[in-house]
Amino acid sequence: MAYGIMGSTRNSFLSTYQTTRPVKCLYFDGASGALGETGTMDMQMLFLYGNTTGPPDKNSNFYFLWDEYARAQRLCSWLRENKSHVPGQGIEGIVRMSAGFELIWCDFSSPSLRLISRFNVSVPLLGYDRTFSPMPYSQKRDRALVATRQSPQDGLPAPDWDIDWEHEPFVASQQWDWFTGTSATYNPGDLASAREPSIKLLDADLVSLYSPQYGQYLSTLVEHEREHFNLTLQGYWHSDGSQVSRQAAMRQLMRRRASHRVGNMSAQDVDRLRFDLKQMVARIVSADSHDSQSRHAVSWSHTCDMIVNNFAKRLIHLQHLLREVSDPIDVLSETSRRHFAFLREQIHALLMPFFEYPATFETASETPEQQEKRPEKTLASLDRCKRRYLPVIHHIAASTATTESSNSHHSVKQAIEEVMDNICTVLIGIGTSVENTWLHHFNQPKHLPDLKQQQSLRTEYVTWHDQIEELNAWLGWAPHWMQCDRLCAWN
C-alpha cells in the first residue's frame, strides 16, 4: 500500500525486512497513522507534547500533518530516554494503523531485523503527456517543508514530492491499488480481517482514556455529550416527540465517539497518562519473555471481536425487521402471523443460549407471562446472558488481581460487562414480551387479534423497534453496519 503514496518518484526503492525473533512494540490504537485533524493523532501528540498541536515553540518549524519524521524520532527518543529501547531487546518500534498497519522501526542496525532485499522500483516515464494529471499531494510550500526534514538516524532526506505527474505511467493505477488494499483490510463483516496477523496484542497491558482514573477528562466528555446529544443526567436520550428529530438523533448518537477529542484534557490527566504509559512500558520490558506474557494474558480483543461479530449484524437486522412489521399491515390477516412468526424466530435465535422456556405452552405449569412475573427466573436468564463471555475471564482476572496490570483487566472487564448487561436487558425484555404476544394472539391456528387489540399490537411493535434502535445507537457499532447491498461486477 505504501507504493500507492510513495511509488511515483524517480528514486523509489522497495526494501523488504524480516524479524529474526519476536519483537515488542508500542501500539497506538485507532487510525493513529492517518494524517488528519479529526483526532486520529491526538493520543500520540498528547503523549509527546502534552497537547494536540505540537511543540509550544512557534519557531520550531513543526508542520503538523507532514512532519512524520519528527514524530517518529520523538517517539523513539522517548523509548531510549526511558531505557525501554536497546537494539535487540526492549521495545524496538511503534505500530500505528492507517489504511493498513505501519511500523516505525527505531534502529535498523538492530539484530532483531535483517534486510531481505532492496531494489529500485522506479519505472520509465511516458514519452507523451497524459490527459489526466492528478493534483499533487501538497503545494510547493508544503514540499519545501517536507524536504527539510531528516529521517531519525541515517540523515537521508525525505522523499522528493516534485514529481513529473504528466509522464508517470502508473499514477492513477497505484492509487486504485491503494484503495483496493484498503478495502481488503477493512471488511465490516469480519473483524479479524482488520487485524495484522503478524501482530499479537498483549491485552494485559493497555492504557485507555476511558478508564475511571482519568476522572476530569471523563467528566468533561459526559458534559459534552449531554449538551450536544440531548441526554439526561442519567445518560438517557430525551425525545421531543418528533420522528424526524429522533432519526437524526439516533444517527448522531451512533457516531458520537467520532467527536471524542482530548485537546482539552487537564494537566493532571495528561501527567497521569504519561505516568501510566511509562509504567506500562516498564512492565513490558521487564517481563521474562514475550511468549510467557502472551500465554498468560487475557485476549480481551478476541473477546470483544466475538461479542461484536455475534451481535452487531443480528441487532441491526432485528431493528430493520421490527421497522417492517410495525409498518401499517393488516394485523387481522395470516400475513401478520407469518411476519410475527419470523420475528419470534429471530429473537429466539438470540435468546436460545441462555433463556429457559417452559416444557410446552399447553402443559407447562407456568406460561411465558407467568414466567415474566417470576423475577428469579428472569434474573437467572439475564445473569447467564451477561456472563456468556466472562467465566474464563473472571478466573484469569482473579489470578492477576495482585499484579500492576490489574487496572487494565478491571477496566476492560467492566466495559464488557456493561455492554453485555445492556444487550441482555433489552433482548430478554423484548423476548418475554414477544412470547406473551404470541401466546395471546397467534399461538392457536385460527386465533388472530380482534379489532380492539389491533392498536395495542402496533404500539408494541413500535416500542420494541425503538428499544433496539436506542440500543444500537448506544453501542455505536456503525462501522460494522456499513455495507453495499449490491456489489459491483468483477470488472
CSV table of N, CA, C and O in Angstrom, one decimal, residues 2-3 11-17 115 117-122:
chain,number,residue,atom,x,y,z
A,2,ALA,N,2.0,1.2,0.6
A,2,ALA,CA,2.9,2.4,0.6
A,2,ALA,C,3.3,2.8,-0.8
A,2,ALA,O,3.5,4.0,-1.0
A,3,TYR,N,3.3,1.9,-1.7
A,3,TYR,CA,3.7,2.2,-3.1
A,3,TYR,C,2.6,3.2,-3.7
A,3,TYR,O,3.0,4.1,-4.5
A,11,ASN,N,13.2,8.0,-7.8
A,11,ASN,CA,14.2,7.3,-6.9
A,11,ASN,C,13.4,6.5,-5.9
A,11,ASN,O,13.7,6.6,-4.7
A,12,SER,N,12.5,5.6,-6.3
A,12,SER,CA,11.7,4.8,-5.4
A,12,SER,C,12.3,3.5,-5.2
A,12,SER,O,12.5,2.7,-6.2
A,13,PHE,N,12.7,3.2,-4.0
A,13,PHE,CA,13.3,1.9,-3.6
A,13,PHE,C,12.3,1.1,-2.7
A,13,PHE,O,11.7,1.7,-1.8
A,14,LEU,N,12.3,-0.2,-2.9
A,14,LEU,CA,11.5,-1.1,-2.1
A,14,LEU,C,12.4,-1.9,-1.3
A,14,LEU,O,13.1,-2.7,-1.8
A,15,SER,N,12.3,-1.8,0.0
A,15,SER,CA,13.2,-2.6,0.9
A,15,SER,C,12.3,-3.5,1.7
A,15,SER,O,11.2,-3.2,2.2
A,16,THR,N,12.7,-4.8,1.8
A,16,THR,CA,12.0,-5.8,2.5
A,16,THR,C,12.8,-6.3,3.6
A,16,THR,O,14.0,-6.7,3.5
A,17,TYR,N,12.2,-6.3,4.8
A,17,TYR,CA,12.9,-6.7,6.0
A,17,TYR,C,12.2,-7.9,6.7
A,17,TYR,O,11.0,-8.0,6.5
A,115,LEU,N,17.8,-7.4,6.5
A,115,LEU,CA,17.4,-7.0,5.2
A,115,LEU,C,17.3,-8.2,4.3
A,115,LEU,O,18.3,-8.9,4.1
A,117,SER,N,15.8,-7.8,0.9
A,117,SER,CA,16.1,-7.3,-0.5
A,117,SER,C,15.9,-5.8,-0.5
A,117,SER,O,15.1,-5.2,0.3
A,118,ARG,N,16.5,-5.2,-1.5
A,118,ARG,CA,16.3,-3.7,-1.7
A,118,ARG,C,16.6,-3.5,-3.2
A,118,ARG,O,17.7,-3.8,-3.7
A,119,PHE,N,15.6,-2.9,-3.9
A,119,PHE,CA,15.8,-2.6,-5.3
A,119,PHE,C,15.0,-1.4,-5.7
A,119,PHE,O,14.0,-1.0,-5.1
A,120,ASN,N,15.3,-0.8,-6.9
A,120,ASN,CA,14.7,0.3,-7.4
A,120,ASN,C,13.4,-0.1,-8.1
A,120,ASN,O,13.5,-0.9,-9.1
A,121,VAL,N,12.3,0.5,-7.7
A,121,VAL,CA,11.0,0.2,-8.4
A,121,VAL,C,10.5,1.3,-9.3
A,121,VAL,O,9.4,1.3,-9.7
A,122,SER,N,11.4,2.3,-9.5
A,122,SER,CA,11.0,3.4,-10.4
A,122,SER,C,10.8,2.8,-11.8
A,122,SER,O,11.5,1.9,-12.3
